[in-house]
PDB file of C-alpha atoms in Angstrom:
ATOM      1  CA  UNK A   1       7.770   5.375 -17.313  1.00  0.00           C
ATOM      2  CA  UNK A   2       5.229   6.567 -19.903  1.00  0.00           C
ATOM      3  CA  UNK A   3       2.448   4.077 -20.552  1.00  0.00           C
ATOM      4  CA  UNK A   4       1.504   3.383 -24.185  1.00  0.00           C
ATOM      5  CA  UNK A   5      -1.906   4.490 -25.382  1.00  0.00           C
ATOM      6  CA  UNK A   6      -4.108   1.405 -25.488  1.00  0.00           C
ATOM      7  CA  UNK A   7      -7.183   1.277 -27.679  1.00  0.00           C
ATOM      8  CA  UNK A   8     -10.277  -0.391 -26.164  1.00  0.00           C
ATOM      9  CA  UNK A   9     -10.443  -2.844 -29.085  1.00  0.00           C
ATOM     10  CA  UNK A  10      -7.101  -4.284 -27.987  1.00  0.00           C
ATOM     11  CA  UNK A  11      -8.368  -5.175 -24.511  1.00  0.00           C
ATOM     12  CA  UNK A  12      -9.572  -8.660 -23.547  1.00  0.00           C
ATOM     13  CA  UNK A  13     -12.734  -8.038 -21.562  1.00  0.00           C
ATOM     14  CA  UNK A  14     -12.794 -11.537 -20.099  1.00  0.00           C
ATOM     15  CA  UNK A  15      -9.338 -11.146 -18.584  1.00  0.00           C
ATOM     16  CA  UNK A  16     -10.280  -7.764 -17.137  1.00  0.00           C
ATOM     17  CA  UNK A  17     -13.402  -9.195 -15.512  1.00  0.00           C
ATOM     18  CA  UNK A  18     -11.635 -12.269 -14.157  1.00  0.00           C
ATOM     19  CA  UNK A  19      -8.907 -10.158 -12.558  1.00  0.00           C
ATOM     20  CA  UNK A  20     -11.532  -7.791 -11.145  1.00  0.00           C
ATOM     21  CA  UNK A  21     -13.362 -10.736  -9.568  1.00  0.00           C
ATOM     22  CA  UNK A  22     -10.182 -11.977  -7.898  1.00  0.00           C
ATOM     23  CA  UNK A  23      -9.683  -8.561  -6.331  1.00  0.00           C
ATOM     24  CA  UNK A  24     -13.095  -8.700  -4.656  1.00  0.00           C
ATOM     25  CA  UNK A  25     -11.798 -11.202  -2.104  1.00  0.00           C
ATOM     26  CA  UNK A  26     -10.378  -9.599   1.027  1.00  0.00           C
ATOM     27  CA  UNK A  27      -9.993 -10.031   4.779  1.00  0.00           C
ATOM     28  CA  UNK A  28     -13.518  -8.640   5.191  1.00  0.00           C
ATOM     29  CA  UNK A  29     -15.012 -10.952   2.542  1.00  0.00           C
ATOM     30  CA  UNK A  30     -12.805 -14.037   2.167  1.00  0.00           C
ATOM     31  CA  UNK A  31     -15.708 -16.094   0.752  1.00  0.00           C
ATOM     32  CA  UNK A  32     -18.254 -14.928  -1.777  1.00  0.00           C
ATOM     33  CA  UNK A  33     -21.410 -16.434  -3.200  1.00  0.00           C
ATOM     34  CA  UNK A  34     -22.324 -15.900  -6.844  1.00  0.00           C
ATOM     35  CA  UNK A  35     -25.014 -13.296  -5.985  1.00  0.00           C
ATOM     36  CA  UNK A  36     -22.560 -11.421  -3.744  1.00  0.00           C
ATOM     37  CA  UNK A  37     -19.805 -11.418  -6.355  1.00  0.00           C
ATOM     38  CA  UNK A  38     -22.246 -10.389  -9.075  1.00  0.00           C
ATOM     39  CA  UNK A  39     -23.509  -7.467  -7.024  1.00  0.00           C
ATOM     40  CA  UNK A  40     -20.000  -6.271  -6.195  1.00  0.00           C
ATOM     41  CA  UNK A  41     -18.643  -6.678  -9.722  1.00  0.00           C
ATOM     42  CA  UNK A  42     -21.647  -5.450 -11.692  1.00  0.00           C
ATOM     43  CA  UNK A  43     -21.666  -8.643 -13.774  1.00  0.00           C
ATOM     44  CA  UNK A  44     -24.691 -10.819 -14.336  1.00  0.00           C
ATOM     45  CA  UNK A  45     -24.986 -13.840 -12.013  1.00  0.00           C
ATOM     46  CA  UNK A  46     -24.543 -16.254 -14.928  1.00  0.00           C
ATOM     47  CA  UNK A  47     -21.362 -14.516 -16.122  1.00  0.00           C
ATOM     48  CA  UNK A  48     -20.064 -14.320 -12.559  1.00  0.00           C
ATOM     49  CA  UNK A  49     -20.616 -18.036 -12.063  1.00  0.00           C
ATOM     50  CA  UNK A  50     -18.689 -18.876 -15.252  1.00  0.00           C
ATOM     51  CA  UNK A  51     -15.769 -16.675 -14.278  1.00  0.00           C
ATOM     52  CA  UNK A  52     -15.634 -18.172 -10.785  1.00  0.00           C
ATOM     53  CA  UNK A  53     -15.817 -21.713 -12.143  1.00  0.00           C
ATOM     54  CA  UNK A  54     -12.969 -20.873 -14.510  1.00  0.00           C
ATOM     55  CA  UNK A  55     -10.878 -19.767 -11.523  1.00  0.00           C
ATOM     56  CA  UNK A  56     -11.735 -23.050  -9.812  1.00  0.00           C
ATOM     57  CA  UNK A  57     -10.767 -25.018 -12.927  1.00  0.00           C
ATOM     58  CA  UNK A  58      -7.401 -23.229 -13.093  1.00  0.00           C
ATOM     59  CA  UNK A  59      -6.728 -23.805  -9.396  1.00  0.00           C
ATOM     60  CA  UNK A  60      -6.979 -20.178  -8.302  1.00  0.00           C
ATOM     61  CA  UNK A  61     -10.202 -20.719  -6.340  1.00  0.00           C
ATOM     62  CA  UNK A  62     -12.196 -23.420  -4.569  1.00  0.00           C
ATOM     63  CA  UNK A  63     -15.903 -23.826  -3.946  1.00  0.00           C
ATOM     64  CA  UNK A  64     -18.358 -25.795  -1.831  1.00  0.00           C
ATOM     65  CA  UNK A  65     -20.999 -25.148  -4.513  1.00  0.00           C
ATOM     66  CA  UNK A  66     -22.320 -22.211  -2.542  1.00  0.00           C
ATOM     67  CA  UNK A  67     -19.339 -20.000  -1.784  1.00  0.00           C
ATOM     68  CA  UNK A  68     -16.020 -19.412  -3.528  1.00  0.00           C
ATOM     69  CA  UNK A  69     -12.630 -18.544  -2.041  1.00  0.00           C
ATOM     70  CA  UNK A  70      -9.114 -18.056  -3.362  1.00  0.00           C
ATOM     71  CA  UNK A  71      -6.427 -20.721  -3.048  1.00  0.00           C
ATOM     72  CA  UNK A  72      -2.711 -20.256  -2.275  1.00  0.00           C
ATOM     73  CA  UNK A  73      -2.080 -20.461  -6.027  1.00  0.00           C
ATOM     74  CA  UNK A  74      -3.418 -16.894  -6.270  1.00  0.00           C
ATOM     75  CA  UNK A  75      -0.224 -15.793  -4.520  1.00  0.00           C
ATOM     76  CA  UNK A  76       1.704 -16.679  -7.674  1.00  0.00           C
ATOM     77  CA  UNK A  77       0.362 -13.573  -9.397  1.00  0.00           C
ATOM     78  CA  UNK A  78       1.805 -11.208  -6.812  1.00  0.00           C
ATOM     79  CA  UNK A  79       4.952 -13.284  -6.403  1.00  0.00           C
ATOM     80  CA  UNK A  80       5.552 -13.041 -10.138  1.00  0.00           C
ATOM     81  CA  UNK A  81       5.939  -9.283  -9.731  1.00  0.00           C
ATOM     82  CA  UNK A  82       8.300  -9.650  -6.772  1.00  0.00           C
ATOM     83  CA  UNK A  83      10.434 -12.177  -8.663  1.00  0.00           C
ATOM     84  CA  UNK A  84      10.505 -10.372 -12.008  1.00  0.00           C
ATOM     85  CA  UNK A  85      10.518  -6.653 -11.163  1.00  0.00           C
ATOM     86  CA  UNK A  86      13.872  -4.937 -10.908  1.00  0.00           C
ATOM     87  CA  UNK A  87      12.752  -2.156  -8.570  1.00  0.00           C
ATOM     88  CA  UNK A  88      12.333  -4.233  -5.359  1.00  0.00           C
ATOM     89  CA  UNK A  89      15.712  -5.874  -5.955  1.00  0.00           C
ATOM     90  CA  UNK A  90      17.410  -2.512  -6.429  1.00  0.00           C
ATOM     91  CA  UNK A  91      15.756  -1.007  -3.363  1.00  0.00           C
ATOM     92  CA  UNK A  92      16.553  -3.852  -0.974  1.00  0.00           C
ATOM     93  CA  UNK A  93      20.252  -3.073  -0.268  1.00  0.00           C
ATOM     94  CA  UNK A  94      19.420   0.473   0.850  1.00  0.00           C
ATOM     95  CA  UNK A  95      16.417  -0.712   2.856  1.00  0.00           C
ATOM     96  CA  UNK A  96      18.609  -3.224   4.695  1.00  0.00           C
ATOM     97  CA  UNK A  97      21.301  -0.580   5.235  1.00  0.00           C
ATOM     98  CA  UNK A  98      18.810   1.777   6.888  1.00  0.00           C
ATOM     99  CA  UNK A  99      17.485  -1.084   9.037  1.00  0.00           C
ATOM    100  CA  UNK A 100      21.015  -1.920  10.233  1.00  0.00           C
ATOM    101  CA  UNK A 101      21.769   1.713  11.048  1.00  0.00           C
ATOM    102  CA  UNK A 102      18.542   2.337  12.931  1.00  0.00           C
ATOM    103  CA  UNK A 103      17.811  -1.146  14.281  1.00  0.00           C
ATOM    104  CA  UNK A 104      14.206  -0.528  13.273  1.00  0.00           C
ATOM    105  CA  UNK A 105      11.855  -1.933  10.683  1.00  0.00           C
ATOM    106  CA  UNK A 106      12.141  -0.238   7.276  1.00  0.00           C
ATOM    107  CA  UNK A 107       9.867  -0.522   4.254  1.00  0.00           C
ATOM    108  CA  UNK A 108       9.186   0.994   0.850  1.00  0.00           C
ATOM    109  CA  UNK A 109       5.629   1.628  -0.278  1.00  0.00           C
ATOM    110  CA  UNK A 110       3.954   2.885  -3.416  1.00  0.00           C
ATOM    111  CA  UNK A 111       0.457   3.943  -4.353  1.00  0.00           C
ATOM    112  CA  UNK A 112      -1.986   1.510  -5.915  1.00  0.00           C
ATOM    113  CA  UNK A 113      -5.314   3.229  -6.460  1.00  0.00           C
ATOM    114  CA  UNK A 114      -6.488   4.620  -3.132  1.00  0.00           C
ATOM    115  CA  UNK A 115      -4.181   2.435  -1.057  1.00  0.00           C
ATOM    116  CA  UNK A 116      -0.491   2.048  -0.285  1.00  0.00           C
ATOM    117  CA  UNK A 117       1.114  -1.294  -1.037  1.00  0.00           C
ATOM    118  CA  UNK A 118       4.441  -2.329   0.487  1.00  0.00           C
ATOM    119  CA  UNK A 119       6.978  -3.459  -2.107  1.00  0.00           C
ATOM    120  CA  UNK A 120       9.978  -4.140   0.123  1.00  0.00           C
ATOM    121  CA  UNK A 121      10.417  -4.565   3.855  1.00  0.00           C
ATOM    122  CA  UNK A 122      13.603  -5.087   5.816  1.00  0.00           C
ATOM    123  CA  UNK A 123      14.403  -8.541   7.067  1.00  0.00           C
ATOM    124  CA  UNK A 124      15.171  -7.072  10.465  1.00  0.00           C
ATOM    125  CA  UNK A 125      12.091  -6.304  12.548  1.00  0.00           C
ATOM    126  CA  UNK A 126      11.353  -6.216  16.273  1.00  0.00           C
ATOM    127  CA  UNK A 127       7.746  -5.172  15.666  1.00  0.00           C
ATOM    128  CA  UNK A 128       4.784  -7.357  14.847  1.00  0.00           C
ATOM    129  CA  UNK A 129       2.530  -5.422  12.522  1.00  0.00           C
ATOM    130  CA  UNK A 130      -0.076  -6.441   9.983  1.00  0.00           C
ATOM    131  CA  UNK A 131       0.598  -3.315   7.937  1.00  0.00           C
ATOM    132  CA  UNK A 132       4.228  -3.990   7.022  1.00  0.00           C
ATOM    133  CA  UNK A 133       4.008  -7.389   5.366  1.00  0.00           C
ATOM    134  CA  UNK A 134       5.155  -7.455   1.720  1.00  0.00           C
ATOM    135  CA  UNK A 135       2.077  -6.905  -0.422  1.00  0.00           C
ATOM    136  CA  UNK A 136       0.007  -5.573   2.463  1.00  0.00           C
ATOM    137  CA  UNK A 137      -2.302  -2.646   1.677  1.00  0.00           C
ATOM    138  CA  UNK A 138      -3.049   0.286   3.957  1.00  0.00           C
ATOM    139  CA  UNK A 139      -5.229   3.403   3.634  1.00  0.00           C
ATOM    140  CA  UNK A 140      -3.719   6.709   2.573  1.00  0.00           C
ATOM    141  CA  UNK A 141      -5.364   9.186   4.951  1.00  0.00           C
ATOM    142  CA  UNK A 142      -4.055   7.694   8.227  1.00  0.00           C
ATOM    143  CA  UNK A 143      -0.591   6.375   7.309  1.00  0.00           C
ATOM    144  CA  UNK A 144       2.755   8.099   6.809  1.00  0.00           C
ATOM    145  CA  UNK A 145       3.235   6.711   3.296  1.00  0.00           C
ATOM    146  CA  UNK A 146      -0.306   7.642   2.343  1.00  0.00           C
ATOM    147  CA  UNK A 147      -0.096  11.215   3.583  1.00  0.00           C
ATOM    148  CA  UNK A 148       3.161  11.673   1.685  1.00  0.00           C
ATOM    149  CA  UNK A 149       1.371  10.589  -1.513  1.00  0.00           C
ATOM    150  CA  UNK A 150      -1.600  12.827  -0.761  1.00  0.00           C
ATOM    151  CA  UNK A 151       0.774  15.760  -0.213  1.00  0.00           C
ATOM    152  CA  UNK A 152       2.116  15.424  -3.744  1.00  0.00           C
ATOM    153  CA  UNK A 153      -1.224  14.896  -5.492  1.00  0.00           C
ATOM    154  CA  UNK A 154      -2.771  17.757  -7.419  1.00  0.00           C
ATOM    155  CA  UNK A 155      -5.562  19.591  -5.629  1.00  0.00           C
ATOM    156  CA  UNK A 156      -8.303  18.170  -7.873  1.00  0.00           C
ATOM    157  CA  UNK A 157      -7.023  14.613  -7.519  1.00  0.00           C
ATOM    158  CA  UNK A 158      -6.763  14.941  -3.732  1.00  0.00           C
ATOM    159  CA  UNK A 159     -10.278  16.391  -3.575  1.00  0.00           C
ATOM    160  CA  UNK A 160     -11.578  13.424  -5.572  1.00  0.00           C
ATOM    161  CA  UNK A 161      -9.811  11.024  -3.210  1.00  0.00           C
ATOM    162  CA  UNK A 162     -11.465  12.511  -0.130  1.00  0.00           C
ATOM    163  CA  UNK A 163     -14.834  12.632  -1.877  1.00  0.00           C
ATOM    164  CA  UNK A 164     -14.826   8.856  -2.421  1.00  0.00           C
ATOM    165  CA  UNK A 165     -12.981   7.733   0.722  1.00  0.00           C
ATOM    166  CA  UNK A 166     -14.733   7.210   4.070  1.00  0.00           C
ATOM    167  CA  UNK A 167     -12.554   8.522   6.912  1.00  0.00           C
ATOM    168  CA  UNK A 168     -12.931   5.731   9.455  1.00  0.00           C
ATOM    169  CA  UNK A 169     -11.808   5.808  13.098  1.00  0.00           C
ATOM    170  CA  UNK A 170      -9.437   2.811  13.021  1.00  0.00           C
ATOM    171  CA  UNK A 171      -7.869   3.509  16.427  1.00  0.00           C
ATOM    172  CA  UNK A 172      -8.557   6.073  19.175  1.00  0.00           C
ATOM    173  CA  UNK A 173      -5.742   8.156  17.616  1.00  0.00           C
ATOM    174  CA  UNK A 174      -6.995   8.189  14.019  1.00  0.00           C
ATOM    175  CA  UNK A 175      -7.544  11.688  12.689  1.00  0.00           C
ATOM    176  CA  UNK A 176     -10.758  11.859  10.643  1.00  0.00           C
ATOM    177  CA  UNK A 177     -11.428  15.596  10.518  1.00  0.00           C
ATOM    178  CA  UNK A 178     -11.108  16.676   6.887  1.00  0.00           C
ATOM    179  CA  UNK A 179      -9.893  20.166   7.753  1.00  0.00           C
ATOM    180  CA  UNK A 180      -7.183  18.860  10.064  1.00  0.00           C
ATOM    181  CA  UNK A 181      -6.047  16.372   7.450  1.00  0.00           C
ATOM    182  CA  UNK A 182      -5.785  19.049   4.774  1.00  0.00           C
ATOM    183  CA  UNK A 183      -3.653  21.194   7.090  1.00  0.00           C
ATOM    184  CA  UNK A 184      -1.462  18.229   8.013  1.00  0.00           C
ATOM    185  CA  UNK A 185      -0.982  17.273   4.373  1.00  0.00           C
ATOM    186  CA  UNK A 186       0.156  20.840   3.710  1.00  0.00           C
ATOM    187  CA  UNK A 187       2.659  20.567   6.574  1.00  0.00           C
ATOM    188  CA  UNK A 188       3.907  17.241   5.220  1.00  0.00           C
ATOM    189  CA  UNK A 189       4.579  18.793   1.835  1.00  0.00           C
ATOM    190  CA  UNK A 190       6.324  21.773   3.381  1.00  0.00           C
ATOM    191  CA  UNK A 191       8.499  19.665   5.688  1.00  0.00           C
ATOM    192  CA  UNK A 192       9.237  16.878   3.217  1.00  0.00           C
ATOM    193  CA  UNK A 193       8.495  14.213   5.820  1.00  0.00           C
ATOM    194  CA  UNK A 194       5.600  12.674   7.712  1.00  0.00           C
ATOM    195  CA  UNK A 195       5.208  11.103  11.119  1.00  0.00           C
ATOM    196  CA  UNK A 196       2.072   9.236  12.198  1.00  0.00           C
ATOM    197  CA  UNK A 197       1.417   8.168  15.772  1.00  0.00           C
ATOM    198  CA  UNK A 198      -0.753   5.049  16.215  1.00  0.00           C
ATOM    199  CA  UNK A 199      -3.407   6.197  13.755  1.00  0.00           C
ATOM    200  CA  UNK A 200      -3.501   2.944  11.804  1.00  0.00           C
ATOM    201  CA  UNK A 201      -2.311   0.502  14.468  1.00  0.00           C
ATOM    202  CA  UNK A 202      -2.148   0.910  18.218  1.00  0.00           C
ATOM    203  CA  UNK A 203       1.446   0.999  19.434  1.00  0.00           C
ATOM    204  CA  UNK A 204       3.013   1.772  16.046  1.00  0.00           C
ATOM    205  CA  UNK A 205       4.759   5.023  15.175  1.00  0.00           C
ATOM    206  CA  UNK A 206       5.868   5.568  11.599  1.00  0.00           C
ATOM    207  CA  UNK A 207       8.255   8.135  10.131  1.00  0.00           C
ATOM    208  CA  UNK A 208       8.536   8.479   6.358  1.00  0.00           C
ATOM    209  CA  UNK A 209      10.052  10.501   3.543  1.00  0.00           C
ATOM    210  CA  UNK A 210       9.131  10.666  -0.160  1.00  0.00           C
ATOM    211  CA  UNK A 211      11.320   8.997  -2.781  1.00  0.00           C
ATOM    212  CA  UNK A 212      11.623  11.018  -5.981  1.00  0.00           C
ATOM    213  CA  UNK A 213      13.201  10.103  -9.288  1.00  0.00           C
ATOM    214  CA  UNK A 214      15.732  12.394 -10.963  1.00  0.00           C
ATOM    215  CA  UNK A 215      12.869  14.244 -12.650  1.00  0.00           C
ATOM    216  CA  UNK A 216      11.357  15.153  -9.276  1.00  0.00           C
ATOM    217  CA  UNK A 217       8.397  12.763  -9.610  1.00  0.00           C
ATOM    218  CA  UNK A 218       7.229  10.862  -6.537  1.00  0.00           C
ATOM    219  CA  UNK A 219       7.797   7.143  -7.079  1.00  0.00           C
ATOM    220  CA  UNK A 220       7.645   5.589  -3.604  1.00  0.00           C
ATOM    221  CA  UNK A 221       8.016   6.264   0.108  1.00  0.00           C
ATOM    222  CA  UNK A 222      10.598   5.099   2.632  1.00  0.00           C
ATOM    223  CA  UNK A 223       9.351   4.548   6.179  1.00  0.00           C
ATOM    224  CA  UNK A 224      10.623   3.448   9.574  1.00  0.00           C
ATOM    225  CA  UNK A 225       8.183   1.734  11.929  1.00  0.00           C
ATOM    226  CA  UNK A 226       8.845   1.440  15.650  1.00  0.00           C
ATOM    227  CA  UNK A 227       6.880   0.687  18.773  1.00  0.00           C
ATOM    228  CA  UNK A 228       5.527   3.707  20.622  1.00  0.00           C
ATOM    229  CA  UNK A 229       7.187   2.538  23.845  1.00  0.00           C
ATOM    230  CA  UNK A 230      10.674   2.785  22.325  1.00  0.00           C
ATOM    231  CA  UNK A 231      10.878   6.426  21.290  1.00  0.00           C
ATOM    232  CA  UNK A 232       8.927   9.660  21.566  1.00  0.00           C
ATOM    233  CA  UNK A 233       7.944  11.447  18.356  1.00  0.00           C
ATOM    234  CA  UNK A 234      10.663  14.066  18.816  1.00  0.00           C
ATOM    235  CA  UNK A 235      13.302  11.412  19.502  1.00  0.00           C
ATOM    236  CA  UNK A 236      12.216   9.536  16.415  1.00  0.00           C
ATOM    237  CA  UNK A 237      12.625  12.623  14.231  1.00  0.00           C
ATOM    238  CA  UNK A 238      16.004  13.558  15.664  1.00  0.00           C
ATOM    239  CA  UNK A 239      17.436  10.065  15.546  1.00  0.00           C
ATOM    240  CA  UNK A 240      16.137   8.765  12.201  1.00  0.00           C
ATOM    241  CA  UNK A 241      15.441  11.655   9.825  1.00  0.00           C
ATOM    242  CA  UNK A 242      19.112  12.161   8.844  1.00  0.00           C
ATOM    243  CA  UNK A 243      19.386   8.473   7.918  1.00  0.00           C
ATOM    244  CA  UNK A 244      16.170   8.603   5.911  1.00  0.00           C
ATOM    245  CA  UNK A 245      17.302  11.709   4.023  1.00  0.00           C
ATOM    246  CA  UNK A 246      20.638  10.067   3.240  1.00  0.00           C
ATOM    247  CA  UNK A 247      18.825   7.002   1.866  1.00  0.00           C
ATOM    248  CA  UNK A 248      16.464   9.276  -0.063  1.00  0.00           C
ATOM    249  CA  UNK A 249      19.434  10.810  -1.888  1.00  0.00           C
ATOM    250  CA  UNK A 250      21.020   7.410  -2.556  1.00  0.00           C
ATOM    251  CA  UNK A 251      17.798   6.026  -4.020  1.00  0.00           C
ATOM    252  CA  UNK A 252      17.086   8.901  -6.427  1.00  0.00           C
ATOM    253  CA  UNK A 253      19.310   7.474  -9.223  1.00  0.00           C
ATOM    254  CA  UNK A 254      17.795   4.013  -8.677  1.00  0.00           C
ATOM    255  CA  UNK A 255      14.276   5.349  -9.266  1.00  0.00           C
ATOM    256  CA  UNK A 256      15.190   6.760 -12.676  1.00  0.00           C
TER     257      UNK A 256
END
């Protein structure tokens, strides 16, 4: 969908800054002081304090007068998308169908900035993974969904991504060599699929395919996650790729 051109004079700066502050909170920094939040956001300490107090007043944050943290009410913002957006509802029947056929966990992810966010996950799952919760975010360079997105980025955009993204060794299997990653991304594009073996989480193997709309534009990814003890990489490809390709074709009209 084409986004309308928005003039800067039509933007509400206060809303932008408040939303930006909320996104500073994470698993690594669940609580922030005013100086910390100011440094991370680029706002002045006085402005940061007012924004944080506004979040407290509206019930989206709490404070002990030194640190601030988000409340469960903040979940309403993300839940509003899940409840109102048509795409997750349209994707779910196919996701559940693939899960029934494979008896594996299935999810759909899309790109949000430099991360992949999971929009839909199957109700069936025999794996316990932090990366497949609805709304969870994962890096692009070491995940199947992420490498699929990187494979369909333009060369300049992919170069910019690697220039600003630290390639961290998240597990003993994580590939962090830039040259290897570039070659692998090329293979992913050529093969039209991606398989990642325990690079983001120990014990988890993920197989994914891109989901294109009728215009050939990448809109999302469809992935199957299984435990490494269940299947070898070759078995995973042979057993599940046909089902993923069938779902890929079924979902093309849904994606527009």
